[in-house]
Tab-separated table of C-alpha atoms and ligand atoms in Angstrom:
chain	number	residue	atom	x	y	z
A	1	MET	CA	-15.311	20.648	21.430
A	2	GLN	CA	-18.275	22.983	21.118
A	3	ASP	CA	-21.383	21.396	19.700
A	4	PRO	CA	-20.996	19.750	16.263
A	5	ALA	CA	-22.980	22.453	14.426
A	6	ALA	CA	-20.695	25.175	15.811
A	7	PHE	CA	-17.664	23.035	14.950
A	8	GLU	CA	-18.872	22.636	11.365
A	9	LYS	CA	-19.461	26.375	10.982
A	10	GLU	CA	-16.003	27.178	12.269
A	11	ALA	CA	-14.330	24.424	10.214
A	12	LEU	CA	-15.982	25.638	6.990
A	13	ALA	CA	-14.947	29.236	7.731
A	14	ASN	CA	-11.364	28.115	8.434
A	15	LEU	CA	-11.198	26.053	5.242
A	16	ARG	CA	-12.473	28.994	3.180
A	17	GLN	CA	-9.976	31.272	4.846
A	18	GLN	CA	-7.065	28.877	4.287
A	19	LEU	CA	-8.169	28.205	0.720
A	20	PRO	CA	-9.602	31.393	-0.789
A	21	ALA	CA	-10.718	31.114	-4.430
A	22	PRO	CA	-9.225	30.194	-6.818
A	23	HIS	CA	-7.087	27.854	-4.652
A	24	ARG	CA	-7.809	24.171	-5.064
A	25	ALA	CA	-7.187	21.201	-2.810
A	26	VAL	CA	-6.824	17.468	-3.135
A	27	VAL	CA	-8.451	15.679	-0.226
A	28	ALA	CA	-6.887	12.454	0.996
A	29	ALA	CA	-9.795	10.020	1.431
A	30	SER	CA	-9.260	6.559	2.908
A	31	GLY	CA	-12.803	5.428	3.578
A	32	GLY	CA	-12.257	5.785	7.335
A	33	ILE	CA	-14.463	8.044	9.395
A	34	ASP	CA	-11.827	10.787	9.913
A	35	SER	CA	-11.007	11.348	6.267
A	36	THR	CA	-14.672	11.009	5.288
A	37	VAL	CA	-15.580	13.821	7.684
A	38	ALA	CA	-12.689	15.893	6.297
A	39	ALA	CA	-13.846	15.213	2.718
A	40	VAL	CA	-17.431	16.243	3.454
A	41	LEU	CA	-16.267	19.445	5.188
A	42	ALA	CA	-13.945	20.266	2.263
A	43	GLN	CA	-16.725	19.619	-0.221
A	44	ARG	CA	-19.137	21.858	1.700
A	45	ALA	CA	-16.580	24.622	2.126
A	46	LEU	CA	-14.984	24.553	-1.296
A	47	GLY	CA	-17.364	22.767	-3.682
A	48	ASP	CA	-15.564	21.552	-6.789
A	49	ARG	CA	-12.328	23.267	-5.715
A	50	ALA	CA	-11.897	20.187	-3.487
A	51	ARG	CA	-11.054	16.900	-5.203
A	52	ALA	CA	-11.390	13.775	-3.072
A	53	VAL	CA	-8.691	11.270	-3.978
A	54	PHE	CA	-8.373	7.659	-2.881
A	55	VAL	CA	-5.173	5.747	-3.511
A	56	ASP	CA	-5.485	2.079	-4.365
A	57	THR	CA	-2.126	0.998	-2.954
A	58	GLY	CA	-2.517	-2.714	-3.625
A	59	LEU	CA	-2.222	-3.014	0.189
A	60	LEU	CA	-5.933	-2.724	0.914
A	61	ARG	CA	-8.374	-5.212	2.335
A	62	ALA	CA	-10.731	-7.201	0.127
A	63	GLY	CA	-13.503	-5.001	-1.346
A	64	GLU	CA	-12.103	-1.767	0.088
A	65	VAL	CA	-12.052	0.291	-3.124
A	66	GLU	CA	-15.707	-0.498	-3.875
A	67	ARG	CA	-16.807	0.109	-0.275
A	68	THR	CA	-15.053	3.479	-0.157
A	69	GLU	CA	-16.512	4.625	-3.468
A	70	ALA	CA	-20.003	3.669	-2.285
A	71	LEU	CA	-19.585	5.422	1.073
A	72	LEU	CA	-18.289	8.702	-0.350
A	73	SER	CA	-20.887	8.723	-3.076
A	74	SER	CA	-23.626	8.200	-0.457
A	75	VAL	CA	-22.609	11.508	1.162
A	76	GLY	CA	-22.363	13.353	-2.142
A	77	VAL	CA	-18.581	13.263	-2.588
A	78	GLU	CA	-17.219	12.080	-5.932
A	79	LEU	CA	-14.155	9.925	-5.368
A	80	HIS	CA	-11.193	9.811	-7.746
A	81	VAL	CA	-9.308	6.514	-7.449
A	82	LEU	CA	-5.579	6.513	-8.243
A	83	LYS	CA	-4.177	3.104	-9.126
A	84	GLY	CA	-0.829	2.859	-7.354
A	85	ALA	CA	-0.214	-0.851	-6.619
A	86	GLU	CA	2.761	-1.242	-8.949
A	87	ARG	CA	4.460	1.837	-7.505
A	88	PHE	CA	3.980	0.714	-3.926
A	89	PHE	CA	5.220	-2.831	-4.526
A	90	SER	CA	8.218	-1.491	-6.357
A	91	VAL	CA	9.267	0.927	-3.554
A	92	LEU	CA	8.729	-1.821	-0.958
A	93	ARG	CA	10.856	-4.423	-2.721
A	94	GLY	CA	13.537	-5.744	-0.362
A	95	VAL	CA	12.353	-3.646	2.623
A	96	SER	CA	11.670	-5.441	5.946
A	97	ASP	CA	11.991	-2.688	8.542
A	98	PRO	CA	8.534	-1.443	9.677
A	99	GLU	CA	9.486	2.213	9.943
A	100	GLU	CA	11.191	2.107	6.559
A	101	LYS	CA	8.019	0.588	5.087
A	102	ARG	CA	5.960	3.412	6.609
A	103	ARG	CA	8.417	6.011	5.386
A	104	ARG	CA	8.390	4.721	1.808
A	105	ILE	CA	4.626	4.225	1.759
A	106	GLY	CA	4.095	7.722	3.196
A	107	ALA	CA	6.475	9.242	0.654
A	108	THR	CA	4.814	7.394	-2.232
A	109	PHE	CA	1.357	8.484	-1.057
A	110	VAL	CA	2.542	12.068	-0.951
A	111	ARG	CA	4.186	11.894	-4.392
A	112	LEU	CA	0.952	10.495	-5.860
A	113	PHE	CA	-1.045	13.305	-4.245
A	114	GLU	CA	1.456	15.876	-5.489
A	115	GLU	CA	1.221	14.483	-9.007
A	116	GLU	CA	-2.578	14.529	-8.850
A	117	ALA	CA	-2.487	18.084	-7.461
A	118	GLY	CA	-0.222	19.086	-10.341
A	119	ARG	CA	-2.689	17.626	-12.842
A	120	VAL	CA	-5.655	19.570	-11.404
A	121	GLY	CA	-3.847	22.743	-10.299
A	122	ALA	CA	-4.247	22.202	-6.528
A	123	SER	CA	-1.980	23.911	-3.996
A	124	HIS	CA	-3.285	22.280	-0.802
A	125	LEU	CA	-3.714	18.827	0.693
A	126	VAL	CA	-6.624	18.318	3.089
A	127	GLN	CA	-6.312	15.320	5.376
A	128	GLY	CA	-8.258	13.889	8.303
A	129	THR	CA	-5.507	13.827	10.929
A	130	ILE	CA	-6.944	13.785	14.459
A	131	ALA	CA	-5.259	14.513	17.773
A	132	PRO	CA	-4.101	10.964	18.696
A	133	ASP	CA	-2.407	10.617	15.270
A	134	TRP	CA	0.047	13.405	15.868
A	135	ILE	CA	0.410	12.706	19.582
A	136	GLU	CA	1.571	9.117	18.854
A	137	SER	CA	3.742	10.336	15.988
A	138	GLY	CA	5.949	12.328	18.317
A	139	GLY	CA	3.956	15.565	18.257
A	140	SER	CA	4.051	15.796	22.009
A	141	LEU	CA	5.436	12.508	23.320
A	142	ARG	CA	9.185	12.464	23.705
A	143	ASP	CA	9.732	9.217	21.825
A	144	THR	CA	8.082	8.370	18.572
A	145	ILE	CA	6.298	5.043	18.949
A	146	LYS	CA	5.400	4.623	15.309
A	147	THR	CA	5.406	7.208	12.576
A	148	HIS	CA	1.799	7.004	11.522
A	149	HIS	CA	2.262	7.739	7.874
A	150	ASN	CA	-0.238	10.536	7.540
A	151	VAL	CA	1.840	12.662	9.928
A	152	GLY	CA	5.359	11.421	10.520
A	153	GLY	CA	5.946	10.443	6.900
A	154	LEU	CA	5.298	13.829	5.310
A	155	PRO	CA	8.497	14.914	3.600
A	156	LYS	CA	10.060	18.279	4.408
A	157	ASP	CA	10.016	19.243	0.726
A	158	LEU	CA	6.232	18.693	0.433
A	159	LYS	CA	4.971	20.879	-2.389
A	160	LEU	CA	1.453	21.154	-0.959
A	161	SER	CA	0.206	23.138	2.038
A	162	VAL	CA	-1.385	20.743	4.513
A	163	VAL	CA	-4.795	21.551	5.944
A	164	GLU	CA	-6.068	19.444	8.865
A	165	PRO	CA	-9.576	20.492	9.869
A	166	LEU	CA	-9.867	17.764	12.552
A	167	ARG	CA	-6.467	18.011	14.185
A	168	ASP	CA	-7.808	19.038	17.606
A	169	LEU	CA	-10.525	16.391	17.785
A	170	TYR	CA	-10.576	13.019	19.477
A	171	LYS	CA	-12.385	10.047	17.991
A	172	ASP	CA	-15.661	10.429	19.891
A	173	GLU	CA	-15.823	14.060	18.782
A	174	VAL	CA	-15.244	13.051	15.152
A	175	ARG	CA	-18.134	10.597	15.503
A	176	GLN	CA	-20.396	13.383	16.789
A	177	VAL	CA	-19.442	15.567	13.839
A	178	ALA	CA	-20.002	12.654	11.433
A	179	ARG	CA	-23.481	12.112	12.851
A	180	HIS	CA	-24.212	15.816	12.503
A	181	LEU	CA	-23.022	15.788	8.857
A	182	GLY	CA	-25.263	12.829	7.990
A	183	ILE	CA	-22.383	10.436	7.396
A	184	PRO	CA	-23.674	6.914	7.985
A	185	GLN	CA	-22.300	5.569	11.251
A	186	TRP	CA	-21.007	2.152	10.436
A	187	GLU	CA	-19.397	-0.248	12.833
A	188	ARG	CA	-15.899	-0.346	11.411
A	189	GLN	CA	-12.629	-1.295	12.917
A	190	PRO	CA	-9.605	0.995	12.474
A	191	PHE	CA	-7.246	0.065	9.648
A	192	PRO	CA	-3.666	1.362	9.485
A	193	GLY	CA	-2.741	3.800	6.711
A	194	PRO	CA	0.145	1.611	5.455
A	195	GLY	CA	-2.435	-1.139	5.090
A	196	LEU	CA	-1.506	-4.778	4.760
A	197	ALA	CA	2.188	-3.838	4.425
A	198	VAL	CA	2.367	-3.764	8.248
A	199	ARG	CA	0.419	-7.044	8.430
A	200	VAL	CA	3.113	-8.842	6.471
A	201	VAL	CA	6.053	-9.128	8.832
A	202	GLY	CA	9.248	-8.770	6.830
A	203	GLU	CA	9.418	-8.221	3.098
A	204	VAL	CA	6.233	-7.222	1.305
A	205	THR	CA	5.455	-9.001	-1.949
A	206	PRO	CA	2.172	-9.164	-3.874
A	207	GLU	CA	1.883	-12.878	-3.011
A	208	ARG	CA	2.367	-12.292	0.717
A	209	VAL	CA	-0.034	-9.359	0.739
A	210	GLU	CA	-2.625	-11.566	-0.959
A	211	LEU	CA	-2.227	-14.177	1.809
A	212	ALA	CA	-2.583	-11.471	4.493
A	213	ARG	CA	-5.664	-10.157	2.651
A	214	VAL	CA	-7.285	-13.589	2.550
A	215	ALA	CA	-6.466	-14.218	6.232
A	216	CYS	CA	-7.806	-10.817	7.341
A	217	ALA	CA	-11.000	-11.382	5.341
A	218	GLU	CA	-11.559	-14.741	7.058
A	219	VAL	CA	-10.991	-13.257	10.536
A	220	GLU	CA	-13.409	-10.441	9.749
A	221	ALA	CA	-16.052	-12.742	8.307
A	222	GLU	CA	-15.991	-15.117	11.287
A	223	ILE	CA	-15.941	-12.375	13.934
A	224	ASP	CA	-18.590	-10.288	12.147
A	225	GLN	CA	-20.852	-13.335	12.021
A	226	ALA	CA	-20.330	-14.039	15.729
A	227	VAL	CA	-21.094	-10.384	16.520
A	228	HIS	CA	-24.157	-10.442	14.274
A	229	GLU	CA	-25.484	-13.565	16.014
A	230	GLY	CA	-24.860	-12.064	19.451
A	231	ARG	CA	-22.169	-14.600	20.420
A	232	LEU	CA	-19.489	-11.933	20.814
A	233	ALA	CA	-19.335	-8.231	21.648
A	234	ARG	CA	-17.745	-6.323	18.759
A	235	PRO	CA	-14.002	-6.088	19.449
A	236	TRP	CA	-12.002	-2.921	18.739
A	237	GLN	CA	-9.819	-4.637	16.128
A	238	TYR	CA	-9.558	-8.147	14.724
A	239	PHE	CA	-7.142	-9.157	12.029
A	240	ALA	CA	-4.426	-11.529	10.914
A	241	THR	CA	-0.741	-10.882	10.393
A	242	LEU	CA	1.378	-13.002	8.063
A	243	LEU	CA	4.589	-14.175	9.673
A	244	PRO	CA	7.807	-14.873	7.775
A	245	ILE	CA	7.985	-18.374	9.231
A	246	ARG	CA	7.717	-21.513	7.145
A	247	THR	CA	6.059	-24.385	8.885
A	248	VAL	CA	5.360	-27.987	7.984
A	249	GLY	CA	1.803	-29.125	7.494
A	250	VAL	CA	-0.010	-32.109	6.063
A	251	GLU	CA	-2.803	-32.263	3.514
A	252	GLY	CA	-4.259	-35.722	2.938
A	253	ASP	CA	-1.035	-37.702	3.244
A	254	VAL	CA	1.117	-35.084	1.537
A	255	ARG	CA	3.592	-32.847	3.354
A	256	THR	CA	3.042	-29.113	2.873
A	257	TYR	CA	5.342	-26.222	3.765
A	258	GLY	CA	3.485	-22.923	4.057
A	259	LEU	CA	3.663	-19.811	6.210
A	260	ALA	CA	2.343	-19.086	9.704
A	261	ALA	CA	-0.193	-16.371	10.497
A	262	SER	CA	-1.142	-14.785	13.783
A	263	VAL	CA	-4.694	-13.780	14.665
A	264	ARG	CA	-5.115	-10.787	16.955
A	265	VAL	CA	-8.374	-9.633	18.499
A	266	VAL	CA	-8.171	-6.695	20.881
A	267	GLU	CA	-10.447	-4.591	23.007
A	268	SER	CA	-9.608	-0.922	23.394
A	269	THR	CA	-11.224	2.466	23.623
A	270	ASP	CA	-8.616	4.669	21.977
A	271	ALA	CA	-5.832	2.343	20.706
A	272	MET	CA	-3.392	3.835	23.204
A	273	THR	CA	-3.727	0.688	25.310
A	274	ALA	CA	-5.433	-2.578	24.386
A	275	THR	CA	-6.421	-5.890	25.922
A	276	ALA	CA	-5.953	-9.049	23.898
A	277	MET	CA	-9.057	-11.234	23.696
A	278	ALA	CA	-8.844	-14.954	24.246
A	279	LEU	CA	-11.578	-15.939	21.820
A	280	PRO	CA	-14.182	-18.563	22.629
A	281	PRO	CA	-12.444	-21.786	21.525
A	282	GLU	CA	-14.982	-22.674	18.825
A	283	ILE	CA	-14.535	-19.264	17.159
A	284	ALA	CA	-10.741	-19.507	17.333
A	285	ARG	CA	-10.821	-22.989	15.807
A	286	ARG	CA	-13.179	-21.918	13.024
A	287	ILE	CA	-10.875	-19.025	12.163
A	288	ALA	CA	-7.875	-21.366	11.957
A	289	GLU	CA	-9.826	-23.725	9.697
A	290	ARG	CA	-11.087	-20.917	7.487
A	291	ILE	CA	-7.671	-19.322	7.027
A	292	THR	CA	-5.863	-22.540	6.167
A	293	ARG	CA	-8.626	-23.575	3.771
A	294	ALA	CA	-8.956	-20.191	2.045
A	295	SER	CA	-5.205	-19.766	1.608
A	296	HIS	CA	-4.912	-23.041	-0.343
A	297	GLY	CA	-1.764	-24.221	1.387
A	298	GLY	CA	-0.198	-20.749	1.602
A	299	ILE	CA	-0.814	-20.605	5.367
A	300	THR	CA	-0.368	-23.905	7.186
A	301	ARG	CA	-0.406	-22.761	10.810
A	302	VAL	CA	-2.521	-20.199	12.680
A	303	LEU	CA	-1.546	-18.748	16.057
A	304	LEU	CA	-3.572	-16.638	18.499
A	305	ASP	CA	-1.776	-13.562	19.883
A	306	LEU	CA	-2.671	-12.935	23.539
A	307	THR	CA	-0.359	-9.997	24.261
A	308	ASP	CA	-1.799	-6.769	25.630
A	309	LYS	CA	-0.692	-3.254	24.623
A	310	PRO	CA	1.592	-2.483	26.371
A	311	PRO	CA	3.928	-4.303	26.175
A	312	ALA	CA	3.029	-5.143	22.542
A	313	THR	CA	1.505	-2.671	20.115
A	314	ILE	CA	-1.745	-3.496	18.340
A	315	GLU	CA	-0.151	-4.114	14.946
A	316	TRP	CA	2.838	-6.423	14.812
A	317	GLU	CA	4.950	-3.822	13.069
B	1	XMP	P1	-0.309	0.371	17.337
B	1	XMP	O1	0.117	-0.769	16.478
B	1	XMP	O2	0.632	1.544	17.292
B	1	XMP	O3	-1.659	0.851	16.695
B	1	XMP	O4	-0.631	-0.042	18.731
B	1	XMP	C1	-2.525	1.804	17.247
B	1	XMP	C2	-3.642	1.999	16.232
B	1	XMP	O5	-3.121	2.635	15.067
B	1	XMP	C3	-3.209	1.781	13.943
B	1	XMP	N1	-1.930	1.941	13.250
B	1	XMP	C4	-1.735	2.825	12.270
B	1	XMP	N2	-2.573	3.715	11.714
B	1	XMP	N3	-0.820	4.421	10.296
B	1	XMP	C5	-2.110	4.497	10.712
B	1	XMP	O6	-2.854	5.317	10.162
B	1	XMP	C6	0.083	3.553	10.822
B	1	XMP	O7	1.235	3.488	10.432
B	1	XMP	C7	-0.408	2.718	11.880
B	1	XMP	N4	0.175	1.774	12.637
B	1	XMP	C8	-0.777	1.312	13.483
B	1	XMP	C9	-3.470	0.395	14.486
B	1	XMP	O8	-4.187	-0.422	13.559
B	1	XMP	C10	-4.252	0.688	15.744
B	1	XMP	O9	-5.605	0.955	15.474
């Protein structure tokens, strides 16, 4: 990449060229750094012809809608939140296959964006796809590893023209551009587009997603605290995955029968490979305690996943 200022100039010129007035765009915002950079560029290039849209899928982490609204508003982008939870849970009913989940979630995302575009008269969709997204989605590798929904899941009959101002950038370059644009650099771990749906192994239901949400929040809280107190270097990703396994537990002298969850903490630089972290035992034990307590009997057993990528992937699905 040239320097960030030159990149911005070129990106704004390209956006204006691809979207001459009176064309309008909806901008897919997720709260992640890539889409936030894309939203700021679209806003600077197109002003109110760009409408930043955030989909509340019902598959998000605790507090994510509020955090995203606050972030975008801090960089001068007004965020429009679409409430989609019922739609997503309904298309996911009965589906266990990970790629089918991604496909349906991707298709539902796109339909919601198309509907929103129809309402505001937009012809284009701006999204923050970066180079590794399309490389891992089969753009240049022979075999598709996972169809990351923001690329592989786009339907052929998409009614919007897709604009991807960051598609040639790698993550460190996006960070440089973000810094240049005045976007606050926050220490955030990556979160998959299909959200907690790929952290619930097997069928996705609102109850299971809620358990995954609670478990992920406990992992984050414990690890963030350890990082804050200097007991741990910040890992690349740290989360829990709900497993479709019932397991016997005991509470007082009463038998319980909840689900199992796996905790995964990995180090990586680009997500293409990753090393599983064996946590300090006291942190691992605290996480197990926190998850079982916070899930109120929903999760009765917590496992620590020590598999590197490869052979495993970072997410379970
Ligand atoms: P995997 O599981 O493929 O993950 O080793 C690599 C990185 O990508 C994230 N991930 C996704 N991101 N859509 C996304 O936008 C997806 O479908 C998806 N699946 C995995 C994962 O969290 C990790 O950072």
